[in-house]
């Protein structure tokens, strides 16, 4: 995407739309296919693509959709959920300048990660939170 600029953005968004269409075609009861995970991953990637081209207002809802999708995975969704929260906080803080909102998001997520035994994820979220608090 970076090398192809606007054309690359369009190609990336089309690719992600195709991924959504493929996922939608998989039966809900298919074994060994986590609809929540795949949906969350596509939303996460779309958030990353949009953030890379500084379309933060569009990227944040995609990151939030990724968080919600990974929430459906229960304990299996905690790690990708934590990463989606990190991305949302980066977009919210560094992209949109909404540091207080991002701090709140990070505080809740770090606490949740610690409760789930995800110490490394909690530490990463807490480090970003501390960075935002210093601003």
mmCIF file of C-alpha atoms in Angstrom:
data_model
loop_
_atom_site.group_PDB
_atom_site.id
_atom_site.type_symbol
_atom_site.label_atom_id
_atom_site.label_comp_id
_atom_site.label_asym_id
_atom_site.label_seq_id
_atom_site.Cartn_x
_atom_site.Cartn_y
_atom_site.Cartn_z
ATOM 1 C CA UNK A 1 0.000 0.000 0.000
ATOM 2 C CA UNK A 2 2.768 2.451 0.904
ATOM 3 C CA UNK A 3 4.553 2.051 -2.426
ATOM 4 C CA UNK A 4 1.390 2.482 -4.487
ATOM 5 C CA UNK A 5 -0.031 5.451 -2.510
ATOM 6 C CA UNK A 6 -3.702 6.230 -3.359
ATOM 7 C CA UNK A 7 -3.929 3.316 -5.748
ATOM 8 C CA UNK A 8 -2.532 1.097 -3.002
ATOM 9 C CA UNK A 9 -5.130 2.331 -0.520
ATOM 10 C CA UNK A 10 -7.932 1.524 -2.937
ATOM 11 C CA UNK A 11 -6.448 -1.926 -3.614
ATOM 12 C CA UNK A 12 -6.092 -2.637 0.103
ATOM 13 C CA UNK A 13 -9.689 -1.612 0.823
ATOM 14 C CA UNK A 14 -10.959 -3.750 -2.067
ATOM 15 C CA UNK A 15 -8.926 -6.691 -0.783
ATOM 16 C CA UNK A 16 -10.447 -6.282 2.695
ATOM 17 C CA UNK A 17 -13.957 -6.034 1.223
ATOM 18 C CA UNK A 18 -13.308 -9.315 -0.610
ATOM 19 C CA UNK A 19 -12.161 -10.860 2.670
ATOM 20 C CA UNK A 20 -15.447 -9.772 4.257
ATOM 21 C CA UNK A 21 -17.367 -11.355 1.370
ATOM 22 C CA UNK A 22 -15.462 -14.631 1.657
ATOM 23 C CA UNK A 23 -16.073 -14.748 5.415
ATOM 24 C CA UNK A 24 -19.760 -14.041 4.911
ATOM 25 C CA UNK A 25 -19.942 -17.082 2.626
ATOM 26 C CA UNK A 26 -18.682 -19.466 5.306
ATOM 27 C CA UNK A 27 -21.534 -21.187 7.139
ATOM 28 C CA UNK A 28 -21.975 -20.003 10.714
ATOM 29 C CA UNK A 29 -21.644 -23.548 12.023
ATOM 30 C CA UNK A 30 -18.433 -24.329 10.115
ATOM 31 C CA UNK A 31 -15.963 -26.148 12.328
ATOM 32 C CA UNK A 32 -12.522 -24.648 12.827
ATOM 33 C CA UNK A 33 -13.575 -21.220 11.552
ATOM 34 C CA UNK A 34 -13.908 -18.396 14.022
ATOM 35 C CA UNK A 35 -16.232 -15.871 12.421
ATOM 36 C CA UNK A 36 -15.610 -13.458 15.303
ATOM 37 C CA UNK A 37 -11.837 -13.739 14.815
ATOM 38 C CA UNK A 38 -11.897 -13.285 11.052
ATOM 39 C CA UNK A 39 -14.349 -10.380 11.255
ATOM 40 C CA UNK A 40 -12.222 -8.742 13.958
ATOM 41 C CA UNK A 41 -9.050 -9.232 11.961
ATOM 42 C CA UNK A 42 -10.500 -7.587 8.852
ATOM 43 C CA UNK A 43 -11.760 -4.629 10.889
ATOM 44 C CA UNK A 44 -8.337 -4.355 12.554
ATOM 45 C CA UNK A 45 -6.511 -4.397 9.213
ATOM 46 C CA UNK A 46 -8.908 -1.818 7.771
ATOM 47 C CA UNK A 47 -8.232 0.413 10.796
ATOM 48 C CA UNK A 48 -4.487 0.074 10.218
ATOM 49 C CA UNK A 49 -4.784 0.892 6.505
ATOM 50 C CA UNK A 50 -6.943 3.951 7.135
ATOM 51 C CA UNK A 51 -4.705 5.154 9.968
ATOM 52 C CA UNK A 52 -1.637 4.826 7.768
ATOM 53 C CA UNK A 53 -3.135 7.357 5.347
ATOM 54 C CA UNK A 54 -4.258 9.561 8.245
ATOM 55 C CA UNK A 55 -7.992 8.919 7.800
ATOM 56 C CA UNK A 56 -8.375 8.665 11.557
ATOM 57 C CA UNK A 57 -12.081 9.485 11.725
ATOM 58 C CA UNK A 58 -12.736 6.425 9.558
ATOM 59 C CA UNK A 59 -10.079 4.272 11.215
ATOM 60 C CA UNK A 60 -11.359 4.581 14.791
ATOM 61 C CA UNK A 61 -14.774 2.959 14.170
ATOM 62 C CA UNK A 62 -12.990 0.097 12.418
ATOM 63 C CA UNK A 63 -10.723 -0.430 15.435
ATOM 64 C CA UNK A 64 -13.754 -0.323 17.707
ATOM 65 C CA UNK A 65 -15.519 -2.889 15.506
ATOM 66 C CA UNK A 66 -12.441 -5.110 15.827
ATOM 67 C CA UNK A 67 -12.606 -4.809 19.618
ATOM 68 C CA UNK A 68 -16.297 -5.762 19.600
ATOM 69 C CA UNK A 69 -15.730 -8.731 17.285
ATOM 70 C CA UNK A 70 -12.878 -10.099 19.401
ATOM 71 C CA UNK A 71 -15.049 -9.658 22.483
ATOM 72 C CA UNK A 72 -17.280 -12.379 21.037
ATOM 73 C CA UNK A 73 -14.374 -14.830 21.269
ATOM 74 C CA UNK A 74 -14.427 -14.883 25.063
ATOM 75 C CA UNK A 75 -11.095 -15.856 26.577
ATOM 76 C CA UNK A 76 -9.776 -16.826 23.127
ATOM 77 C CA UNK A 77 -10.354 -13.273 21.943
ATOM 78 C CA UNK A 78 -8.476 -11.500 24.738
ATOM 79 C CA UNK A 79 -5.092 -11.213 22.987
ATOM 80 C CA UNK A 80 -6.399 -9.911 19.636
ATOM 81 C CA UNK A 81 -8.840 -7.716 21.576
ATOM 82 C CA UNK A 82 -5.945 -6.159 23.512
ATOM 83 C CA UNK A 83 -4.123 -5.432 20.243
ATOM 84 C CA UNK A 84 -7.255 -3.856 18.759
ATOM 85 C CA UNK A 85 -7.561 -1.667 21.872
ATOM 86 C CA UNK A 86 -3.923 -0.604 21.454
ATOM 87 C CA UNK A 87 -4.598 0.362 17.833
ATOM 88 C CA UNK A 88 -7.776 2.243 18.782
ATOM 89 C CA UNK A 89 -5.869 4.151 21.469
ATOM 90 C CA UNK A 90 -3.097 5.053 19.008
ATOM 91 C CA UNK A 91 -5.659 6.347 16.531
ATOM 92 C CA UNK A 92 -7.599 8.145 19.248
ATOM 93 C CA UNK A 93 -4.560 9.706 20.917
ATOM 94 C CA UNK A 94 -1.883 10.303 18.306
ATOM 95 C CA UNK A 95 -4.226 10.554 15.346
ATOM 96 C CA UNK A 96 -7.150 12.512 16.744
ATOM 97 C CA UNK A 97 -5.521 14.127 19.785
ATOM 98 C CA UNK A 98 -8.146 12.687 22.146
ATOM 99 C CA UNK A 99 -5.688 11.651 24.811
ATOM 100 C CA UNK A 100 -8.116 11.535 27.743
ATOM 101 C CA UNK A 101 -10.445 9.162 25.910
ATOM 102 C CA UNK A 102 -7.503 6.974 24.943
ATOM 103 C CA UNK A 103 -6.252 6.911 28.551
ATOM 104 C CA UNK A 104 -9.659 5.704 29.715
ATOM 105 C CA UNK A 105 -9.693 2.992 27.054
ATOM 106 C CA UNK A 106 -6.176 1.891 27.966
ATOM 107 C CA UNK A 107 -6.846 1.880 31.709
ATOM 108 C CA UNK A 108 -9.820 -0.440 31.318
ATOM 109 C CA UNK A 109 -8.039 -2.717 28.857
ATOM 110 C CA UNK A 110 -4.851 -3.028 30.919
ATOM 111 C CA UNK A 111 -6.885 -3.980 33.986
ATOM 112 C CA UNK A 112 -8.782 -6.544 31.951
ATOM 113 C CA UNK A 113 -5.553 -8.016 30.572
ATOM 114 C CA UNK A 114 -4.045 -8.343 34.050
ATOM 115 C CA UNK A 115 -7.198 -10.130 35.255
ATOM 116 C CA UNK A 116 -6.869 -12.532 32.302
ATOM 117 C CA UNK A 117 -3.196 -13.214 33.094
ATOM 118 C CA UNK A 118 -1.948 -11.368 30.015
ATOM 119 C CA UNK A 119 0.856 -9.518 31.749
ATOM 120 C CA UNK A 120 2.801 -8.611 28.611
ATOM 121 C CA UNK A 121 -0.293 -7.173 26.910
ATOM 122 C CA UNK A 122 -1.177 -5.259 30.079
ATOM 123 C CA UNK A 123 2.355 -3.844 30.258
ATOM 124 C CA UNK A 124 2.211 -2.683 26.635
ATOM 125 C CA UNK A 125 -1.148 -0.979 27.162
ATOM 126 C CA UNK A 126 0.036 0.578 30.411
ATOM 127 C CA UNK A 127 3.194 1.950 28.748
ATOM 128 C CA UNK A 128 1.088 3.693 26.110
ATOM 129 C CA UNK A 129 -1.250 4.962 28.825
ATOM 130 C CA UNK A 130 1.690 6.441 30.753
ATOM 131 C CA UNK A 131 2.978 8.087 27.575
ATOM 132 C CA UNK A 132 -0.402 9.748 27.066
ATOM 133 C CA UNK A 133 -0.622 10.846 30.688
ATOM 134 C CA UNK A 134 2.693 12.717 30.280
ATOM 135 C CA UNK A 135 1.282 14.767 27.404
#
